[in-house]
Coordinates of N, CA and C in Angstrom, one line a residue:
M1 N 144.1 90.5 54.8 CA 143.9 89.1 54.6 C 143.2 88.9 53.3
L2 N 143.7 88.0 52.4 CA 143.1 87.8 51.1 C 142.1 86.7 51.1
I3 N 141.1 86.8 50.2 CA 140.0 85.8 50.2 C 140.6 84.4 49.9
K4 N 141.6 84.3 49.1 CA 142.1 83.0 48.7 C 142.6 82.2 49.9
E5 N 142.9 82.9 51.0 CA 143.3 82.3 52.3 C 142.2 81.7 53.1
W6 N 140.9 82.2 52.8 CA 139.8 81.8 53.6 C 138.7 81.1 52.8
M7 N 138.7 81.1 51.5 CA 137.7 80.5 50.7 C 137.6 79.0 50.9
S8 N 136.5 78.4 50.6 CA 136.3 77.0 50.6 C 136.7 76.5 49.3
S9 N 137.7 75.6 49.3 CA 138.3 75.1 48.0 C 138.7 73.6 48.1
P10 N 138.5 72.8 47.1 CA 137.9 73.2 45.8 C 136.4 73.4 45.9
A11 N 135.8 74.2 44.9 CA 134.4 74.4 44.9 C 133.6 73.2 44.5
I12 N 132.5 73.0 45.1 CA 131.6 71.9 44.7 C 130.7 72.5 43.6
T13 N 130.7 72.0 42.5 CA 130.0 72.5 41.3 C 129.0 71.6 40.7
I14 N 128.2 72.0 39.8 CA 127.2 71.2 39.1 C 127.1 71.6 37.6
D15 N 126.7 70.7 36.8 CA 126.5 71.0 35.4 C 125.1 71.6 35.1
P16 N 125.0 72.5 34.2 CA 123.6 73.1 34.0 C 122.6 72.2 33.5
D17 N 123.0 71.1 32.9 CA 122.0 70.1 32.4 C 121.6 69.1 33.4
E18 N 122.1 69.1 34.6 CA 121.7 68.2 35.6 C 120.3 68.5 36.1
P19 N 119.5 67.5 36.6 CA 118.2 67.8 37.1 C 118.2 68.4 38.5
M20 N 117.2 69.1 38.8 CA 117.1 69.8 40.1 C 117.3 68.9 41.3
P21 N 116.7 67.7 41.3 CA 116.9 66.8 42.5 C 118.3 66.4 42.7
K22 N 119.1 66.4 41.7 CA 120.5 66.1 41.9 C 121.2 67.2 42.7
A23 N 120.8 68.5 42.3 CA 121.4 69.6 43.0 C 120.9 69.7 44.4
V24 N 119.7 69.3 44.7 CA 119.1 69.3 46.0 C 119.9 68.3 46.9
N25 N 120.1 67.1 46.3 CA 120.8 66.1 47.1 C 122.3 66.4 47.3
L26 N 122.9 67.1 46.4 CA 124.3 67.5 46.5 C 124.4 68.5 47.6
M27 N 123.5 69.5 47.7 CA 123.5 70.5 48.7 C 123.4 69.9 50.1
K28 N 122.4 68.9 50.2 CA 122.2 68.3 51.5 C 123.4 67.5 51.9
E29 N 123.9 66.7 51.0 CA 125.0 65.8 51.3 C 126.3 66.6 51.7
K30 N 126.5 67.8 51.1 CA 127.7 68.5 51.4 C 127.5 69.6 52.4
G31 N 126.2 69.8 52.8 CA 125.9 70.8 53.8 C 126.1 72.3 53.3
I32 N 125.8 72.5 52.0 CA 126.1 73.8 51.5 C 124.8 74.4 50.9
R33 N 124.8 75.7 50.6 CA 123.6 76.4 50.1 C 123.7 77.1 48.8
M34 N 124.9 76.8 48.2 CA 125.2 77.4 46.9 C 126.0 76.5 46.0
L35 N 125.7 76.5 44.7 CA 126.5 75.7 43.8 C 126.9 76.5 42.6
P36 N 128.2 76.7 42.3 CA 128.6 77.3 41.0 C 128.2 76.4 39.9
V37 N 127.7 76.9 38.8 CA 127.2 76.0 37.7 C 128.3 76.2 36.6
L38 N 128.9 75.1 36.2 CA 130.0 75.1 35.2 C 129.6 74.3 34.0
K39 N 129.9 74.8 32.9 CA 129.7 74.1 31.6 C 131.1 74.1 30.9
N40 N 131.6 72.9 30.8 CA 133.0 72.7 30.2 C 134.0 73.5 30.9
G41 N 133.9 73.6 32.2 CA 134.9 74.3 33.1 C 134.6 75.8 33.2
A42 N 133.7 76.4 32.4 CA 133.4 77.8 32.5 C 132.2 78.1 33.4
L43 N 132.3 79.1 34.2 CA 131.2 79.5 35.0 C 130.0 80.1 34.2
V44 N 128.8 79.5 34.3 CA 127.7 80.0 33.5 C 126.5 80.4 34.4
G45 N 126.7 80.2 35.7 CA 125.6 80.6 36.6 C 125.9 80.1 38.0
V46 N 125.0 80.5 38.9 CA 125.0 80.0 40.3 C 123.6 79.6 40.8
L47 N 123.6 78.5 41.5 CA 122.3 77.9 42.0 C 122.4 78.0 43.5
T48 N 121.3 78.6 44.1 CA 121.2 78.6 45.5 C 120.0 77.9 46.0
D49 N 120.0 77.7 47.3 CA 118.8 77.0 47.9 C 117.6 77.8 47.7
T50 N 117.7 79.2 47.6 CA 116.6 80.1 47.4 C 116.0 79.9 46.0
D51 N 116.9 79.7 45.0 CA 116.5 79.4 43.7 C 115.6 78.1 43.6
I52 N 116.1 77.1 44.3 CA 115.4 75.8 44.4 C 114.0 75.9 45.0
K53 N 114.0 76.7 46.1 CA 112.7 76.8 46.8 C 111.7 77.6 45.9
R54 N 112.2 78.6 45.2 CA 111.4 79.4 44.3 C 110.8 78.5 43.2
A55 N 111.6 77.5 42.7 CA 111.1 76.7 41.6 C 110.3 75.5 42.1
S56 N 110.3 75.2 43.4 CA 109.6 74.0 43.9 C 108.1 74.3 43.9
P57 N 107.3 73.3 43.6 CA 105.8 73.5 43.7 C 105.4 73.7 45.2
S58 N 104.3 74.5 45.4 CA 103.8 74.8 46.7 C 103.4 73.5 47.4
E59 N 103.4 73.5 48.7 CA 102.9 72.4 49.5 C 101.4 72.1 49.3
A60 N 100.7 73.1 48.7 CA 99.3 73.0 48.5 C 99.0 72.3 47.1
T61 N 100.1 71.9 46.4 CA 99.9 71.3 45.1 C 98.9 70.1 45.2
L62 N 98.1 69.9 44.2 CA 97.2 68.8 44.1 C 97.8 67.6 43.4
L63 N 99.1 67.7 43.0 CA 99.7 66.6 42.3 C 99.9 65.4 43.2
E64 N 99.8 64.2 42.6 CA 100.2 63.0 43.3 C 101.7 63.0 43.5
I65 N 102.2 62.3 44.5 CA 103.6 62.3 44.8 C 104.5 61.8 43.6
H66 N 104.0 60.8 42.8 CA 104.8 60.3 41.7 C 104.8 61.4 40.6
E67 N 103.7 62.1 40.5 CA 103.6 63.2 39.5 C 104.6 64.3 39.8
L68 N 104.6 64.6 41.1 CA 105.5 65.7 41.6 C 106.9 65.3 41.4
L69 N 107.3 64.1 41.7 CA 108.7 63.7 41.5 C 109.1 63.7 40.1
Y70 N 108.1 63.4 39.2 CA 108.4 63.4 37.8 C 108.6 64.8 37.3
L71 N 107.8 65.7 37.8 CA 107.9 67.1 37.4 C 109.2 67.7 37.9
L72 N 109.6 67.4 39.1 CA 110.9 67.9 39.6 C 112.1 67.4 38.8
S73 N 112.0 66.1 38.4 CA 113.1 65.5 37.7 C 113.3 66.1 36.3
R74 N 112.2 66.8 35.8 CA 112.3 67.4 34.5 C 112.9 68.8 34.5
I75 N 112.9 69.4 35.7 CA 113.5 70.8 35.8 C 115.0 70.7 35.8
K76 N 115.7 71.4 34.9 CA 117.1 71.4 34.8 C 117.7 72.6 35.6
V77 N 118.9 72.4 36.1 CA 119.6 73.4 36.8 C 119.6 74.7 36.0
K78 N 119.9 74.7 34.7 CA 120.0 75.9 33.9 C 118.7 76.7 33.8
E79 N 117.6 76.0 34.1 CA 116.3 76.7 34.0 C 116.0 77.6 35.3
I80 N 116.7 77.3 36.4 CA 116.4 78.0 37.6 C 117.6 78.8 38.2
M81 N 118.8 78.6 37.6 CA 120.0 79.2 38.1 C 120.0 80.7 37.8
N82 N 120.8 81.4 38.6 CA 121.1 82.8 38.3 C 122.2 82.9 37.2
K83 N 121.8 83.4 36.0 CA 122.7 83.4 34.9 C 123.7 84.5 34.9
K84 N 123.6 85.4 35.8 CA 124.5 86.5 35.9 C 125.1 86.6 37.3
P85 N 125.9 85.6 37.6 CA 126.5 85.4 39.0 C 127.4 86.5 39.4
V86 N 127.4 86.9 40.7 CA 128.4 87.8 41.2 C 129.6 87.0 41.6
T87 N 130.8 87.4 41.2 CA 132.0 86.7 41.6 C 132.9 87.5 42.4
I88 N 133.9 86.9 43.1 CA 134.9 87.5 43.9 C 136.3 87.1 43.4
P89 N 137.1 88.1 43.0 CA 138.5 87.8 42.6 C 139.3 87.2 43.8
M90 N 140.2 86.3 43.5 CA 141.0 85.7 44.5 C 141.9 86.7 45.3
D91 N 142.3 87.7 44.6 CA 143.2 88.7 45.3 C 142.4 89.8 46.0
F92 N 141.1 89.7 46.1 CA 140.3 90.6 47.0 C 140.7 90.4 48.4
T93 N 140.7 91.5 49.2 CA 140.8 91.3 50.6 C 139.5 90.9 51.2
V94 N 139.5 90.4 52.4 CA 138.2 89.9 53.0 C 137.2 91.1 53.1
E95 N 137.7 92.3 53.4 CA 136.9 93.4 53.5 C 136.2 93.8 52.2
E96 N 136.9 93.7 51.1 CA 136.4 94.0 49.8 C 135.3 92.9 49.4
A97 N 135.6 91.7 49.8 CA 134.6 90.6 49.5 C 133.3 90.8 50.3
A98 N 133.5 91.2 51.6 CA 132.3 91.4 52.4 C 131.5 92.6 51.9
E99 N 132.2 93.6 51.4 CA 131.5 94.8 50.9 C 130.7 94.4 49.6
R100 N 131.3 93.5 48.8 CA 130.6 93.1 47.5 C 129.4 92.3 47.9
L101 N 129.5 91.3 48.8 CA 128.4 90.5 49.2 C 127.2 91.3 49.7
L102 N 127.6 92.3 50.6 CA 126.6 93.2 51.2 C 125.9 94.0 50.1
E103 N 126.7 94.5 49.2 CA 126.2 95.4 48.2 C 125.1 94.7 47.3
H104 N 125.4 93.4 47.0 CA 124.4 92.6 46.2 C 123.4 91.9 47.0
G105 N 123.5 91.9 48.3 CA 122.5 91.2 49.2 C 122.5 89.7 49.0
I106 N 123.8 89.2 48.9 CA 123.9 87.7 48.8 C 124.7 87.1 49.9
S107 N 124.6 85.8 50.2 CA 125.3 85.2 51.3 C 126.6 84.5 50.9
G108 N 126.9 84.5 49.6 CA 128.1 83.8 49.1 C 128.3 84.0 47.6
A109 N 129.5 83.7 47.1 CA 129.8 83.8 45.7 C 131.0 83.0 45.3
P110 N 131.0 82.6 44.0 CA 132.2 81.9 43.6 C 133.4 82.8 43.6
V111 N 134.6 82.2 43.9 CA 135.9 83.0 43.8 C 136.6 82.6 42.6
V112 N 137.0 83.5 41.8 CA 137.6 83.2 40.5 C 139.1 83.8 40.4
D113 N 139.9 83.2 39.6 CA 141.2 83.7 39.3 C 141.2 84.7 38.2
A114 N 142.4 85.2 37.8 CA 142.5 86.2 36.7 C 141.9 85.8 35.4
S115 N 141.8 84.5 35.1 CA 141.3 84.0 33.9 C 139.8 83.7 34.0
G116 N 139.2 83.9 35.2 CA 137.8 83.6 35.3 C 137.4 82.2 35.8
T117 N 138.5 81.4 36.0 CA 138.3 80.0 36.5 C 137.8 80.0 37.9
V118 N 136.8 79.2 38.2 CA 136.4 79.1 39.6 C 137.4 78.3 40.4
R119 N 137.9 78.9 41.5 CA 138.9 78.3 42.4 C 138.3 78.0 43.7
G120 N 137.1 78.5 44.1 CA 136.6 78.2 45.4 C 135.3 79.0 45.5
V121 N 134.8 79.0 46.7 CA 133.6 79.8 47.0 C 133.8 80.5 48.4
I122 N 133.2 81.7 48.6 CA 133.3 82.4 49.8 C 131.9 82.6 50.3
T123 N 131.6 82.3 51.6 CA 130.2 82.4 52.1 C 130.2 83.2 53.4
R124 N 129.0 83.5 53.8 CA 128.9 84.2 55.1 C 129.5 83.4 56.2
A125 N 129.4 82.1 56.2 CA 130.0 81.3 57.3 C 131.6 81.5 57.3
D126 N 132.2 81.6 56.1 CA 133.6 81.8 56.0 C 134.0 83.2 56.6
M127 N 133.1 84.2 56.3 CA 133.3 85.5 56.9 C 133.3 85.5 58.4
F128 N 132.4 84.7 59.0 CA 132.3 84.6 60.4 C 133.6 84.0 61.0
K129 N 134.2 83.0 60.2 CA 135.5 82.4 60.7 C 136.6 83.5 60.7
V130 N 136.6 84.3 59.7 CA 137.5 85.4 59.6 C 137.4 86.3 60.8
L131 N 136.2 86.7 61.1 CA 135.9 87.6 62.2 C 136.4 87.0 63.5
I132 N 136.1 85.8 63.7 CA 136.5 85.1 65.0 C 138.1 85.1 65.0
S133 N 138.7 84.8 63.9 CA 140.2 84.7 63.9 C 140.8 86.1 64.1
L134 N 140.3 87.1 63.5 CA 140.8 88.5 63.6 C 140.7 89.0 65.0
S135 N 139.5 88.7 65.6 CA 139.2 89.2 67.0 C 140.0 88.5 68.1
G136 N 140.5 87.3 67.8 CA 141.2 86.5 68.8 C 140.3 85.9 69.8
L137 N 139.0 85.8 69.5 CA 138.0 85.3 70.5 C 138.4 83.9 71.1
R138 N 139.0 83.1 70.3 CA 139.3 81.7 70.8 C 140.2 81.7 72.0
H139 N 141.0 82.8 72.2 CA 141.8 82.8 73.4 C 141.0 83.0 74.7
R140 N 139.7 83.4 74.5 CA 138.8 83.6 75.7 C 139.4 84.6 76.7
G141 N 139.9 85.7 76.1 CA 140.5 86.7 77.0 C 139.5 87.8 77.4
V142 N 140.0 89.0 77.5 CA 139.1 90.1 77.9 C 139.1 91.1 76.8
Q143 N 137.9 91.6 76.4 CA 137.8 92.7 75.4 C 137.5 94.0 76.1
F144 N 138.3 95.0 75.9 CA 138.0 96.3 76.4 C 137.6 97.2 75.2
A145 N 136.5 98.0 75.4 CA 136.1 98.9 74.4 C 136.2 100.3 74.9
F146 N 136.7 101.2 74.0 CA 136.9 102.6 74.4 C 136.5 103.6 73.4
E147 N 136.2 104.8 73.8 CA 136.0 105.9 73.0 C 137.2 106.8 73.3
I148 N 138.1 106.9 72.3 CA 139.4 107.6 72.6 C 139.5 108.8 71.6
E149 N 140.4 109.7 72.0 CA 140.7 110.9 71.2 C 141.5 110.4 70.0
D150 N 141.1 111.0 68.8 CA 141.8 110.6 67.6 C 143.1 111.4 67.5
R151 N 144.1 110.9 68.2 CA 145.4 111.6 68.2 C 146.5 110.5 68.3
P152 N 147.7 110.8 67.9 CA 148.8 109.9 68.0 C 149.1 109.5 69.4
G153 N 149.3 108.2 69.6 CA 149.7 107.7 71.0 C 148.5 107.3 71.9
S154 N 147.3 107.7 71.4 CA 146.1 107.4 72.3 C 145.9 105.9 72.6
I155 N 146.2 105.1 71.5 CA 146.0 103.6 71.7 C 147.2 103.1 72.5
K156 N 148.4 103.6 72.3 CA 149.6 103.1 73.0 C 149.4 103.3 74.5
E157 N 148.8 104.4 74.9 CA 148.6 104.6 76.3 C 147.8 103.5 77.0
L158 N 146.9 103.0 76.2 CA 146.0 101.9 76.8 C 146.7 100.5 76.7
T159 N 147.4 100.3 75.6 CA 148.1 99.0 75.4 C 149.2 98.8 76.4
D160 N 149.9 100.0 76.7 CA 151.0 99.9 77.6 C 150.5 99.5 79.0
L161 N 149.4 100.0 79.4 CA 148.8 99.6 80.7 C 148.4 98.1 80.7
I162 N 147.9 97.6 79.6 CA 147.4 96.2 79.6 C 148.7 95.3 79.6
R163 N 149.7 95.7 78.8 CA 150.9 94.9 78.8 C 151.6 94.9 80.2
N164 N 151.7 96.0 80.8 CA 152.3 96.1 82.1 C 151.6 95.3 83.2
A165 N 150.3 95.0 82.9 CA 149.5 94.2 83.8 C 149.7 92.7 83.5
G166 N 150.6 92.4 82.5 CA 150.8 91.0 82.1 C 150.0 90.5 81.0
G167 N 149.1 91.4 80.4 CA 148.3 90.9 79.3 C 149.0 90.8 78.0
R168 N 148.6 89.8 77.2 CA 149.1 89.6 75.9 C 148.0 90.0 74.9
I169 N 148.2 91.0 74.1 CA 147.2 91.6 73.2 C 147.1 90.7 71.9
T170 N 145.9 90.3 71.7 CA 145.6 89.4 70.5 C 145.0 90.2 69.4
S171 N 144.3 91.3 69.6 CA 143.7 92.1 68.5 C 143.4 93.5 69.0
I172 N 143.5 94.4 68.0 CA 143.2 95.8 68.2 C 142.3 96.2 67.0
L173 N 141.1 96.5 67.2 CA 140.2 96.9 66.1 C 139.7 98.3 66.4
G174 N 139.5 99.1 65.3 CA 139.0 100.4 65.5 C 138.0 100.8 64.5
S175 N 137.2 101.8 64.8 CA 136.1 102.3 63.9 C 135.8 103.8 64.2
Y176 N 135.5 104.6 63.2 CA 135.0 105.9 63.4 C 133.5 106.0 63.4
D177 N 132.9 104.9 63.0 CA 131.4 104.9 62.9 C 130.8 105.1 64.3
R178 N 129.8 105.9 64.4 CA 129.1 106.2 65.6 C 129.9 106.9 66.7
A179 N 131.1 107.3 66.4 CA 132.0 108.0 67.3 C 131.9 109.5 67.1
P180 N 131.9 110.4 68.1 CA 131.8 111.8 67.9 C 133.0 112.3 67.1
A181 N 132.9 113.5 66.5 CA 134.0 114.1 65.7 C 135.2 114.2 66.6
G182 N 136.4 113.9 66.1 CA 137.6 113.9 66.9 C 137.9 112.7 67.7
Y183 N 137.0 111.7 67.7 CA 137.1 110.5 68.5 C 137.0 109.3 67.6
R184 N 137.3 108.2 68.1 CA 137.1 106.9 67.5 C 136.9 105.8 68.5
H185 N 136.3 104.7 68.1 CA 136.1 103.6 69.0 C 137.1 102.6 68.8
V186 N 137.7 102.1 69.8 CA 138.8 101.1 69.7 C 138.4 99.9 70.6
Y187 N 138.7 98.7 70.1 CA 138.4 97.4 70.8 C 139.7 96.6 71.0
I188 N 140.1 96.5 72.2 CA 141.4 95.8 72.5 C 141.1 94.5 73.2
R189 N 141.6 93.4 72.6 CA 141.4 92.1 73.3 C 142.7 91.5 73.8
A190 N 142.8 91.1 75.0 CA 144.0 90.6 75.6 C 143.7 89.3 76.5
Y191 N 144.7 88.5 76.6 CA 144.6 87.3 77.4 C 145.8 87.2 78.4
D192 N 145.8 86.2 79.2 CA 146.8 86.0 80.2 C 146.8 87.1 81.3
L193 N 145.7 87.7 81.5 CA 145.6 88.7 82.5 C 145.3 88.1 83.8
D194 N 145.8 88.6 84.9 CA 145.6 88.2 86.3 C 144.2 88.7 86.7
R195 N 143.2 87.8 86.8 CA 141.8 88.3 87.1 C 141.7 89.0 88.4
S196 N 142.6 88.7 89.4 CA 142.6 89.3 90.7 C 143.0 90.8 90.6
K197 N 143.6 91.2 89.5 CA 144.1 92.6 89.3 C 143.3 93.3 88.2
L198 N 142.3 92.6 87.7 CA 141.5 93.2 86.6 C 140.8 94.5 87.0
G199 N 140.3 94.5 88.2 CA 139.6 95.7 88.7 C 140.5 96.9 88.7
E200 N 141.8 96.7 89.2 CA 142.8 97.7 89.3 C 143.1 98.2 87.9
L201 N 143.3 97.3 87.0 CA 143.6 97.6 85.6 C 142.5 98.4 84.9
T202 N 141.3 98.0 85.2 CA 140.1 98.7 84.6 C 140.1 100.2 85.1
E203 N 140.3 100.4 86.3 CA 140.3 101.8 86.8 C 141.4 102.6 86.2
A204 N 142.6 102.0 86.0 CA 143.7 102.7 85.4 C 143.4 103.1 83.9
L205 N 142.7 102.2 83.2 CA 142.3 102.4 81.8 C 141.3 103.5 81.7
K206 N 140.4 103.6 82.7 CA 139.3 104.6 82.7 C 139.9 106.0 82.8
K207 N 141.1 106.1 83.5 CA 141.7 107.4 83.6 C 142.3 107.9 82.3
K208 N 142.6 107.0 81.4 CA 143.2 107.3 80.1 C 142.1 107.6 79.0
A209 N 141.0 106.9 79.1 CA 140.0 107.0 78.0 C 138.6 106.6 78.6
K210 N 137.6 107.0 77.9 CA 136.2 106.6 78.2 C 136.0 105.2 77.8
M211 N 135.7 104.4 78.8 CA 135.5 102.9 78.6 C 134.0 102.7 78.3
L212 N 133.8 102.0 77.2 CA 132.4 101.7 76.8 C 131.9 100.4 77.4
Y213 N 132.8 99.4 77.4 CA 132.4 98.1 78.0 C 133.6 97.2 78.2
L214 N 133.4 96.2 79.1 CA 134.4 95.2 79.3 C 133.7 93.8 79.2
V215 N 134.3 92.9 78.5 CA 133.7 91.6 78.4 C 134.8 90.6 78.7
D216 N 134.7 89.8 79.7 CA 135.6 88.7 80.1 C 135.0 87.4 79.6
H217 N 135.5 86.9 78.5 CA 134.9 85.7 77.9 C 135.2 84.4 78.6
R218 N 136.3 84.4 79.4 CA 136.6 83.2 80.2 C 135.7 83.1 81.4
E219 N 135.4 84.3 82.1 CA 134.6 84.3 83.3 C 133.2 84.6 83.0
N220 N 132.9 84.9 81.8 CA 131.5 85.3 81.4 C 131.0 86.5 82.2
R221 N 131.9 87.5 82.3 CA 131.7 88.7 83.0 C 131.5 89.9 82.1
R222 N 130.5 90.7 82.2 CA 130.2 91.8 81.4 C 130.0 93.1 82.2
E223 N 130.7 94.1 81.8 CA 130.4 95.4 82.5 C 130.2 96.4 81.3
I224 N 129.0 97.0 81.3 CA 128.6 97.9 80.2 C 128.5 99.3 80.8
Y225 N 129.2 100.2 80.2 CA 129.2 101.6 80.7 C 128.5 102.6 79.8
I226 N 127.8 102.1 78.7 CA 127.1 103.0 77.8 C 125.6 102.7 77.8

């Protein structure tokens, strides 16, 4: 899945010469926490709510309110923005984008095309939307988690049982992290399962692999085996 399919577009931007209060109002109005800063269409920086908080006077200030407002109005976006913004190419996969955000410890970044033009932004909230979509959570089905042998056919043995029980599989996710050598963790989500036969299916699955947990999102049922 490519970032260009999930980014927020068009990007809401601001000019570097605008006063800080305008940036604050724009963020509040649009419900966002980051603004790409553009000068004549070119990206020159990024302004976040953290930058604004850092530049704002302390609550302990002795300034009168009118003096404070005047001071804030004199601060320009270009004075407090990050002048070396991290960007995400449009053709990055979601995983690559998440890795870059994590690497730099940021919650979002402008998305640019091959010429460096800002085409949108990707944020942590967008990543959450991707995760929900990939996992199939909205179907409110059942997620089965297993520790399985890392060999050909080990997943098919489980999915065949689920399909034979009438289940429609909406996602299969896997990871080698925290799994013993020669094994991996697999997470299978399915819906349209007959709940009256779920216990029977669970026992059949346990004979094929070590089950870590079962979560039925429709019935709010959780069985943890680890």
